């Protein structure tokens, strides 16, 4: 065996990459700085992720079967009526899901290092190793013990503030900032959110995204996001969602406040030399929905599969050109999805008029079916041409009625 791979970051991306590499018998190291990390996140995952990533039922705290879309004028539309028995959006605690996936990769043979990578030395030729400098926390100390590791290939799965991206000069991306409060509700109020998630749109809760109330294990996550990053503004927007949902959150107690960047688009360079970025480090979150868990795991899995193939199960060291195959496959599979969700965000999150139109449109059963199928299964099942035309006509009708197309 020739190939040694370091995966930096033990979130859904890092663990998914490490799992595939370890299964192929490749010498794999996965670094995670905090083994009980609770990534600030809504924790919503699509149904297909449960099967594709073989997640056991106990990972899913709640199975959401109803979703309310709430317009700027507080018109509520129930979506999810088209869901079949057994279909749901999974709600997870990230600390539970992440440690399950990470430990599984370790059980399959990846070397799990509780360490913070703080520097990456880039070799000056195609054959010398990359050198990772890290502090090893396995002695239980935050400062840890300084160590180095030499590898042939690096996967940067270290999230939105990726050090690996900086080390390879991958370039910046725009990002949204998401703010979230965890609120423990009285039992009767929590019962309302048993199987229900809410999405609020309006200038008062976000100028370019949506705000949410998602049910978690024993509390709700209430949050909002915006690309117009501004600390003072985000608190105003959070006050906006708290006001809108005030009645439903009455008697609630804030148990945690968190904020984190969400990438808006891929970085200019996602593969440089023998280093590949995956997940948030690469910028795989979708527009409109702000969904990142599945795409992080999937991008990492696809990257690792390319490494296994190109290295012939670890017998040779892949080149930059080999690694770029991952990007080709990724863009081919999901390019259209990203484009459509980007357009949707630009059209519908533009003003309160377009948001009213958006919520009105969500009342349509065909629109709901299309939306849920593409979210739950990540395959856009084309509706028959007649239905497609109906949906288009309804979209335009909603926009016109809301005077949303006015400049
Ligand atoms: C408030 C909020 C709500 C969200 N809600 C949802 C949602 O409901 N559904 C959804 O699909 N997506 C959601 N997202 C997006 C989602 O959280 C991310 O897209 C996803 O976590 C990306 O996974 P990842 O593995 O790429 O990165 P991360 O989950 O960020 O994992 C990176 C890991 O690397 C570790 N790490 C970082 N640097 C180092 C280092 N130098 N050395 C060692 N380890 C390191 C970190 O500790 C972390 O465990 C939300 C995001 C935010 C901010």
mmCIF file of N, CA, C and O in Angstrom, residues 321-398:
data_model
loop_
_atom_site.group_PDB
_atom_site.id
_atom_site.type_symbol
_atom_site.label_atom_id
_atom_site.label_comp_id
_atom_site.label_asym_id
_atom_site.label_seq_id
_atom_site.Cartn_x
_atom_site.Cartn_y
_atom_site.Cartn_z
ATOM 1 N N UNK A 321 -4.989 16.102 -11.632
ATOM 2 C CA UNK A 321 -5.961 15.817 -12.704
ATOM 3 C C UNK A 321 -6.928 14.708 -12.267
ATOM 4 O O UNK A 321 -8.138 14.772 -12.548
ATOM 5 N N UNK A 322 -6.404 13.696 -11.567
ATOM 6 C CA UNK A 322 -7.284 12.621 -11.064
ATOM 7 C C UNK A 322 -8.321 13.203 -10.102
ATOM 8 O O UNK A 322 -9.516 12.917 -10.198
ATOM 9 N N UNK A 323 -7.851 14.027 -9.163
ATOM 10 C CA UNK A 323 -8.768 14.581 -8.154
ATOM 11 C C UNK A 323 -9.838 15.454 -8.802
ATOM 12 O O UNK A 323 -10.985 15.513 -8.343
ATOM 13 N N UNK A 324 -9.465 16.111 -9.874
ATOM 14 C CA UNK A 324 -10.433 17.005 -10.532
ATOM 15 C C UNK A 324 -11.606 16.241 -11.144
ATOM 16 O O UNK A 324 -12.646 16.818 -11.457
ATOM 17 N N UNK A 325 -11.418 14.923 -11.302
ATOM 18 C CA UNK A 325 -12.534 14.089 -11.781
ATOM 19 C C UNK A 325 -13.730 14.196 -10.833
ATOM 20 O O UNK A 325 -14.881 14.113 -11.230
ATOM 21 N N UNK A 326 -13.410 14.334 -9.546
ATOM 22 C CA UNK A 326 -14.484 14.470 -8.541
ATOM 23 C C UNK A 326 -15.315 15.704 -8.835
ATOM 24 O O UNK A 326 -16.548 15.665 -8.798
ATOM 25 N N UNK A 327 -14.650 16.813 -9.172
ATOM 26 C CA UNK A 327 -15.388 18.044 -9.450
ATOM 27 C C UNK A 327 -16.245 17.888 -10.700
ATOM 28 O O UNK A 327 -17.379 18.359 -10.755
ATOM 29 N N UNK A 328 -15.677 17.202 -11.697
ATOM 30 C CA UNK A 328 -16.426 16.990 -12.951
ATOM 31 C C UNK A 328 -17.709 16.227 -12.668
ATOM 32 O O UNK A 328 -18.795 16.588 -13.101
ATOM 33 N N UNK A 329 -17.564 15.139 -11.907
ATOM 34 C CA UNK A 329 -18.737 14.299 -11.603
ATOM 35 C C UNK A 329 -19.746 15.088 -10.774
ATOM 36 O O UNK A 329 -20.949 14.984 -10.960
ATOM 37 N N UNK A 330 -19.227 15.849 -9.817
ATOM 38 C CA UNK A 330 -20.090 16.623 -8.911
ATOM 39 C C UNK A 330 -20.905 17.653 -9.708
ATOM 40 O O UNK A 330 -22.124 17.739 -9.588
ATOM 41 N N UNK A 331 -20.180 18.415 -10.521
ATOM 42 C CA UNK A 331 -20.859 19.485 -11.257
ATOM 43 C C UNK A 331 -21.866 18.895 -12.245
ATOM 44 O O UNK A 331 -22.935 19.461 -12.468
ATOM 45 N N UNK A 332 -21.527 17.729 -12.803
ATOM 46 C CA UNK A 332 -22.451 17.102 -13.756
ATOM 47 C C UNK A 332 -23.723 16.662 -13.027
ATOM 48 O O UNK A 332 -24.840 16.851 -13.496
ATOM 49 N N UNK A 333 -23.552 16.065 -11.842
ATOM 50 C CA UNK A 333 -24.705 15.526 -11.128
ATOM 51 C C UNK A 333 -25.569 16.638 -10.514
ATOM 52 O O UNK A 333 -26.787 16.550 -10.523
ATOM 53 N N UNK A 334 -24.929 17.667 -9.951
ATOM 54 C CA UNK A 334 -25.709 18.642 -9.169
ATOM 55 C C UNK A 334 -25.710 20.068 -9.713
ATOM 56 O O UNK A 334 -26.363 20.934 -9.128
ATOM 57 N N UNK A 335 -24.980 20.295 -10.819
ATOM 58 C CA UNK A 335 -24.901 21.663 -11.370
ATOM 59 C C UNK A 335 -26.285 22.272 -11.562
ATOM 60 O O UNK A 335 -26.548 23.410 -11.154
ATOM 61 N N UNK A 336 -27.196 21.517 -12.149
ATOM 62 C CA UNK A 336 -28.530 22.042 -12.451
ATOM 63 C C UNK A 336 -29.302 22.336 -11.164
ATOM 64 O O UNK A 336 -30.003 23.351 -11.058
ATOM 65 N N UNK A 337 -29.166 21.464 -10.167
ATOM 66 C CA UNK A 337 -29.860 21.671 -8.888
ATOM 67 C C UNK A 337 -29.432 23.007 -8.273
ATOM 68 O O UNK A 337 -30.273 23.797 -7.830
ATOM 69 N N UNK A 338 -28.115 23.256 -8.255
ATOM 70 C CA UNK A 338 -27.615 24.511 -7.659
ATOM 71 C C UNK A 338 -28.133 25.723 -8.436
ATOM 72 O O UNK A 338 -28.514 26.724 -7.845
ATOM 73 N N UNK A 339 -28.154 25.575 -9.767
ATOM 74 C CA UNK A 339 -28.597 26.689 -10.599
ATOM 75 C C UNK A 339 -30.064 27.023 -10.329
ATOM 76 O O UNK A 339 -30.427 28.183 -10.102
ATOM 77 N N UNK A 340 -30.915 25.984 -10.306
ATOM 78 C CA UNK A 340 -32.357 26.201 -10.101
ATOM 79 C C UNK A 340 -32.598 26.843 -8.734
ATOM 80 O O UNK A 340 -33.354 27.817 -8.605
ATOM 81 N N UNK A 341 -31.922 26.340 -7.688
ATOM 82 C CA UNK A 341 -32.153 26.883 -6.343
ATOM 83 C C UNK A 341 -31.619 28.315 -6.220
ATOM 84 O O UNK A 341 -32.188 29.137 -5.505
ATOM 85 N N UNK A 342 -30.582 28.616 -6.962
ATOM 86 C CA UNK A 342 -30.056 29.982 -6.979
ATOM 87 C C UNK A 342 -31.089 30.914 -7.627
ATOM 88 O O UNK A 342 -31.401 31.988 -7.097
ATOM 89 N N UNK A 343 -31.640 30.480 -8.747
ATOM 90 C CA UNK A 343 -32.644 31.315 -9.436
ATOM 91 C C UNK A 343 -33.867 31.512 -8.538
ATOM 92 O O UNK A 343 -34.375 32.616 -8.376
ATOM 93 N N UNK A 344 -34.321 30.405 -7.906
ATOM 94 C CA UNK A 344 -35.487 30.503 -7.013
ATOM 95 C C UNK A 344 -35.250 31.541 -5.919
ATOM 96 O O UNK A 344 -36.129 32.348 -5.612
ATOM 97 N N UNK A 345 -34.060 31.512 -5.341
ATOM 98 C CA UNK A 345 -33.763 32.462 -4.265
ATOM 99 C C UNK A 345 -33.800 33.900 -4.779
ATOM 100 O O UNK A 345 -34.377 34.780 -4.152
ATOM 101 N N UNK A 346 -33.195 34.106 -5.978
ATOM 102 C CA UNK A 346 -33.163 35.456 -6.541
ATOM 103 C C UNK A 346 -34.565 35.953 -6.866
ATOM 104 O O UNK A 346 -34.893 37.117 -6.667
ATOM 105 N N UNK A 347 -35.421 35.042 -7.396
ATOM 106 C CA UNK A 347 -36.762 35.475 -7.817
ATOM 107 C C UNK A 347 -37.670 35.666 -6.609
ATOM 108 O O UNK A 347 -38.329 36.696 -6.471
ATOM 109 N N UNK A 348 -37.684 34.667 -5.712
ATOM 110 C CA UNK A 348 -38.744 34.662 -4.697
ATOM 111 C C UNK A 348 -38.382 35.338 -3.375
ATOM 112 O O UNK A 348 -39.264 35.681 -2.612
ATOM 113 N N UNK A 349 -37.091 35.482 -3.055
ATOM 114 C CA UNK A 349 -36.744 36.111 -1.774
ATOM 115 C C UNK A 349 -36.396 37.591 -1.978
ATOM 116 O O UNK A 349 -35.693 38.190 -1.199
ATOM 117 N N UNK A 350 -36.910 38.163 -3.079
ATOM 118 C CA UNK A 350 -36.489 39.516 -3.495
ATOM 119 C C UNK A 350 -37.225 40.626 -2.730
ATOM 120 O O UNK A 350 -36.680 41.659 -2.421
ATOM 121 N N UNK A 351 -38.510 40.411 -2.491
ATOM 122 C CA UNK A 351 -39.307 41.455 -1.838
ATOM 123 C C UNK A 351 -40.482 40.771 -1.140
ATOM 124 O O UNK A 351 -40.757 39.588 -1.378
ATOM 125 N N UNK A 352 -41.199 41.511 -0.333
ATOM 126 C CA UNK A 352 -42.345 40.895 0.337
ATOM 127 C C UNK A 352 -43.411 40.468 -0.675
ATOM 128 O O UNK A 352 -44.112 39.482 -0.462
ATOM 129 N N UNK A 353 -43.526 41.207 -1.810
ATOM 130 C CA UNK A 353 -44.506 40.826 -2.834
ATOM 131 C C UNK A 353 -44.147 39.459 -3.435
ATOM 132 O O UNK A 353 -45.006 38.575 -3.582
ATOM 133 N N UNK A 354 -42.877 39.260 -3.740
ATOM 134 C CA UNK A 354 -42.482 37.970 -4.332
ATOM 135 C C UNK A 354 -42.600 36.848 -3.286
ATOM 136 O O UNK A 354 -42.904 35.707 -3.622
ATOM 137 N N UNK A 355 -42.393 37.204 -2.036
ATOM 138 C CA UNK A 355 -42.510 36.178 -0.977
ATOM 139 C C UNK A 355 -43.962 35.763 -0.796
ATOM 140 O O UNK A 355 -44.255 34.588 -0.576
ATOM 141 N N UNK A 356 -44.878 36.732 -0.894
ATOM 142 C CA UNK A 356 -46.305 36.382 -0.811
ATOM 143 C C UNK A 356 -46.646 35.422 -1.961
ATOM 144 O O UNK A 356 -47.334 34.423 -1.782
ATOM 145 N N UNK A 357 -46.115 35.758 -3.154
ATOM 146 C CA UNK A 357 -46.376 34.925 -4.340
ATOM 147 C C UNK A 357 -45.820 33.517 -4.121
ATOM 148 O O UNK A 357 -46.447 32.509 -4.460
ATOM 149 N N UNK A 358 -44.641 33.451 -3.520
ATOM 150 C CA UNK A 358 -43.974 32.174 -3.276
ATOM 151 C C UNK A 358 -44.833 31.289 -2.361
ATOM 152 O O UNK A 358 -45.067 30.113 -2.633
ATOM 153 N N UNK A 359 -45.320 31.881 -1.280
ATOM 154 C CA UNK A 359 -46.108 31.103 -0.324
ATOM 155 C C UNK A 359 -47.432 30.668 -0.961
ATOM 156 O O UNK A 359 -47.859 29.518 -0.795
ATOM 157 N N UNK A 360 -48.023 31.564 -1.745
ATOM 158 C CA UNK A 360 -49.272 31.211 -2.441
ATOM 159 C C UNK A 360 -49.039 29.993 -3.357
ATOM 160 O O UNK A 360 -49.810 29.045 -3.381
ATOM 161 N N UNK A 361 -47.908 30.041 -4.047
ATOM 162 C CA UNK A 361 -47.581 28.962 -4.981
ATOM 163 C C UNK A 361 -47.390 27.620 -4.262
ATOM 164 O O UNK A 361 -47.710 26.558 -4.791
ATOM 165 N N UNK A 362 -46.880 27.710 -3.029
ATOM 166 C CA UNK A 362 -46.621 26.485 -2.270
ATOM 167 C C UNK A 362 -47.912 25.752 -1.886
ATOM 168 O O UNK A 362 -47.872 24.590 -1.485
ATOM 169 N N UNK A 363 -49.043 26.427 -2.000
ATOM 170 C CA UNK A 363 -50.319 25.775 -1.680
ATOM 171 C C UNK A 363 -50.690 24.756 -2.760
ATOM 172 O O UNK A 363 -51.521 23.871 -2.538
ATOM 173 N N UNK A 364 -50.075 24.884 -3.927
ATOM 174 C CA UNK A 364 -50.421 23.991 -5.031
ATOM 175 C C UNK A 364 -49.835 22.590 -4.814
ATOM 176 O O UNK A 364 -48.652 22.429 -4.507
ATOM 177 N N UNK A 365 -50.698 21.595 -4.983
ATOM 178 C CA UNK A 365 -50.298 20.211 -4.711
ATOM 179 C C UNK A 365 -49.157 19.750 -5.634
ATOM 180 O O UNK A 365 -48.219 19.076 -5.199
ATOM 181 N N UNK A 366 -49.223 20.147 -6.907
ATOM 182 C CA UNK A 366 -48.166 19.727 -7.840
ATOM 183 C C UNK A 366 -46.822 20.353 -7.457
ATOM 184 O O UNK A 366 -45.771 19.706 -7.544
ATOM 185 N N UNK A 367 -46.890 21.612 -7.033
ATOM 186 C CA UNK A 367 -45.651 22.290 -6.612
ATOM 187 C C UNK A 367 -45.093 21.585 -5.374
ATOM 188 O O UNK A 367 -43.896 21.312 -5.271
ATOM 189 N N UNK A 368 -45.989 21.239 -4.451
ATOM 190 C CA UNK A 368 -45.547 20.557 -3.222
ATOM 191 C C UNK A 368 -44.879 19.228 -3.539
ATOM 192 O O UNK A 368 -43.855 18.870 -2.975
ATOM 193 N N UNK A 369 -45.495 18.506 -4.451
ATOM 194 C CA UNK A 369 -44.969 17.175 -4.782
ATOM 195 C C UNK A 369 -43.562 17.297 -5.375
ATOM 196 O O UNK A 369 -42.644 16.593 -4.980
ATOM 197 N N UNK A 370 -43.461 18.229 -6.328
ATOM 198 C CA UNK A 370 -42.173 18.442 -6.993
ATOM 199 C C UNK A 370 -41.100 18.864 -5.971
ATOM 200 O O UNK A 370 -39.985 18.349 -5.961
ATOM 201 N N UNK A 371 -41.493 19.800 -5.079
ATOM 202 C CA UNK A 371 -40.532 20.309 -4.100
ATOM 203 C C UNK A 371 -40.084 19.208 -3.152
ATOM 204 O O UNK A 371 -38.897 19.013 -2.899
ATOM 205 N N UNK A 372 -41.074 18.469 -2.620
ATOM 206 C CA UNK A 372 -40.725 17.432 -1.641
ATOM 207 C C UNK A 372 -39.933 16.303 -2.282
ATOM 208 O O UNK A 372 -38.976 15.807 -1.705
ATOM 209 N N UNK A 373 -40.357 15.885 -3.491
ATOM 210 C CA UNK A 373 -39.618 14.799 -4.143
ATOM 211 C C UNK A 373 -38.173 15.209 -4.367
ATOM 212 O O UNK A 373 -37.257 14.430 -4.136
ATOM 213 N N UNK A 374 -37.971 16.460 -4.828
ATOM 214 C CA UNK A 374 -36.579 16.830 -5.098
ATOM 215 C C UNK A 374 -35.806 17.005 -3.797
ATOM 216 O O UNK A 374 -34.623 16.719 -3.754
ATOM 217 N N UNK A 375 -36.463 17.440 -2.723
ATOM 218 C CA UNK A 375 -35.743 17.564 -1.446
ATOM 219 C C UNK A 375 -35.452 16.185 -0.840
ATOM 220 O O UNK A 375 -34.317 15.880 -0.472
ATOM 221 N N UNK A 376 -36.497 15.357 -0.760
ATOM 222 C CA UNK A 376 -36.337 14.084 -0.043
ATOM 223 C C UNK A 376 -35.420 13.113 -0.759
ATOM 224 O O UNK A 376 -34.695 12.351 -0.133
ATOM 225 N N UNK A 377 -35.497 13.126 -2.105
ATOM 226 C CA UNK A 377 -34.776 12.086 -2.857
ATOM 227 C C UNK A 377 -33.620 12.625 -3.691
ATOM 228 O O UNK A 377 -32.892 11.859 -4.304
ATOM 229 N N UNK A 378 -33.494 13.937 -3.776
ATOM 230 C CA UNK A 378 -32.411 14.562 -4.536
ATOM 231 C C UNK A 378 -32.394 14.129 -5.998
ATOM 232 O O UNK A 378 -31.352 14.031 -6.628
ATOM 233 N N UNK A 379 -33.569 13.782 -6.468
ATOM 234 C CA UNK A 379 -33.674 13.508 -7.900
ATOM 235 C C UNK A 379 -34.872 14.314 -8.361
ATOM 236 O O UNK A 379 -35.940 14.210 -7.774
ATOM 237 N N UNK A 380 -34.670 15.158 -9.337
ATOM 238 C CA UNK A 380 -35.815 15.919 -9.817
ATOM 239 C C UNK A 380 -36.566 15.015 -10.787
ATOM 240 O O UNK A 380 -36.095 14.724 -11.877
ATOM 241 N N UNK A 381 -37.705 14.500 -10.271
ATOM 242 C CA UNK A 381 -38.519 13.634 -11.124
ATOM 243 C C UNK A 381 -39.343 14.573 -11.991
ATOM 244 O O UNK A 381 -40.193 15.302 -11.476
ATOM 245 N N UNK A 382 -39.069 14.595 -13.306
ATOM 246 C CA UNK A 382 -39.796 15.570 -14.113
ATOM 247 C C UNK A 382 -41.292 15.269 -14.111
ATOM 248 O O UNK A 382 -41.701 14.115 -14.272
ATOM 249 N N UNK A 383 -42.085 16.299 -13.830
ATOM 250 C CA UNK A 383 -43.540 16.122 -13.906
ATOM 251 C C UNK A 383 -43.905 15.960 -15.375
ATOM 252 O O UNK A 383 -43.124 16.329 -16.250
ATOM 253 N N UNK A 384 -45.091 15.376 -15.658
ATOM 254 C CA UNK A 384 -45.439 15.246 -17.064
ATOM 255 C C UNK A 384 -45.651 16.643 -17.655
ATOM 256 O O UNK A 384 -45.918 17.596 -16.926
ATOM 257 N N UNK A 385 -45.493 16.782 -18.980
ATOM 258 C CA UNK A 385 -45.471 18.119 -19.583
ATOM 259 C C UNK A 385 -46.698 18.963 -19.207
ATOM 260 O O UNK A 385 -46.571 20.165 -18.988
ATOM 261 N N UNK A 386 -47.862 18.307 -19.088
ATOM 262 C CA UNK A 386 -49.072 19.063 -18.765
ATOM 263 C C UNK A 386 -48.961 19.678 -17.365
ATOM 264 O O UNK A 386 -49.269 20.847 -17.140
ATOM 265 N N UNK A 387 -48.496 18.848 -16.432
ATOM 266 C CA UNK A 387 -48.331 19.330 -15.045
ATOM 267 C C UNK A 387 -47.268 20.434 -14.989
ATOM 268 O O UNK A 387 -47.405 21.417 -14.283
ATOM 269 N N UNK A 388 -46.198 20.220 -15.774
ATOM 270 C CA UNK A 388 -45.122 21.206 -15.817
ATOM 271 C C UNK A 388 -45.658 22.565 -16.262
ATOM 272 O O UNK A 388 -45.362 23.593 -15.669
ATOM 273 N N UNK A 389 -46.511 22.510 -17.312
ATOM 274 C CA UNK A 389 -47.081 23.760 -17.825
ATOM 275 C C UNK A 389 -47.983 24.395 -16.771
ATOM 276 O O UNK A 389 -48.002 25.607 -16.587
ATOM 277 N N UNK A 390 -48.740 23.522 -16.073
ATOM 278 C CA UNK A 390 -49.651 24.015 -15.037
ATOM 279 C C UNK A 390 -48.858 24.733 -13.930
ATOM 280 O O UNK A 390 -49.208 25.817 -13.482
ATOM 281 N N UNK A 391 -47.740 24.101 -13.551
ATOM 282 C CA UNK A 391 -46.928 24.695 -12.484
ATOM 283 C C UNK A 391 -46.374 26.048 -12.948
ATOM 284 O O UNK A 391 -46.431 27.044 -12.232
ATOM 285 N N UNK A 392 -45.878 26.078 -14.203
ATOM 286 C CA UNK A 392 -45.321 27.332 -14.724
ATOM 287 C C UNK A 392 -46.394 28.413 -14.739
ATOM 288 O O UNK A 392 -46.165 29.547 -14.300
ATOM 289 N N UNK A 393 -47.579 28.057 -15.223
ATOM 290 C CA UNK A 393 -48.670 29.042 -15.302
ATOM 291 C C UNK A 393 -49.029 29.544 -13.903
ATOM 292 O O UNK A 393 -49.231 30.730 -13.684
ATOM 293 N N UNK A 394 -49.065 28.599 -12.945
ATOM 294 C CA UNK A 394 -49.419 29.004 -11.565
ATOM 295 C C UNK A 394 -48.352 29.923 -10.977
ATOM 296 O O UNK A 394 -48.649 30.859 -10.254
ATOM 297 N N UNK A 395 -47.071 29.613 -11.284
ATOM 298 C CA UNK A 395 -45.984 30.451 -10.779
ATOM 299 C C UNK A 395 -46.150 31.867 -11.287
ATOM 300 O O UNK A 395 -46.117 32.838 -10.527
ATOM 301 N N UNK A 396 -46.367 31.977 -12.604
ATOM 302 C CA UNK A 396 -46.479 33.317 -13.193
ATOM 303 C C UNK A 396 -47.731 34.010 -12.638
ATOM 304 O O UNK A 396 -47.699 35.185 -12.270
ATOM 305 N N UNK A 397 -48.823 33.237 -12.518
ATOM 306 C CA UNK A 397 -50.074 33.789 -11.981
ATOM 307 C C UNK A 397 -49.863 34.364 -10.585
ATOM 308 O O UNK A 397 -50.256 35.488 -10.284
ATOM 309 N N UNK A 398 -49.175 33.576 -9.720
ATOM 310 C CA UNK A 398 -48.929 34.027 -8.348
ATOM 311 C C UNK A 398 -48.100 35.304 -8.351
ATOM 312 O O UNK A 398 -48.375 36.247 -7.618
#
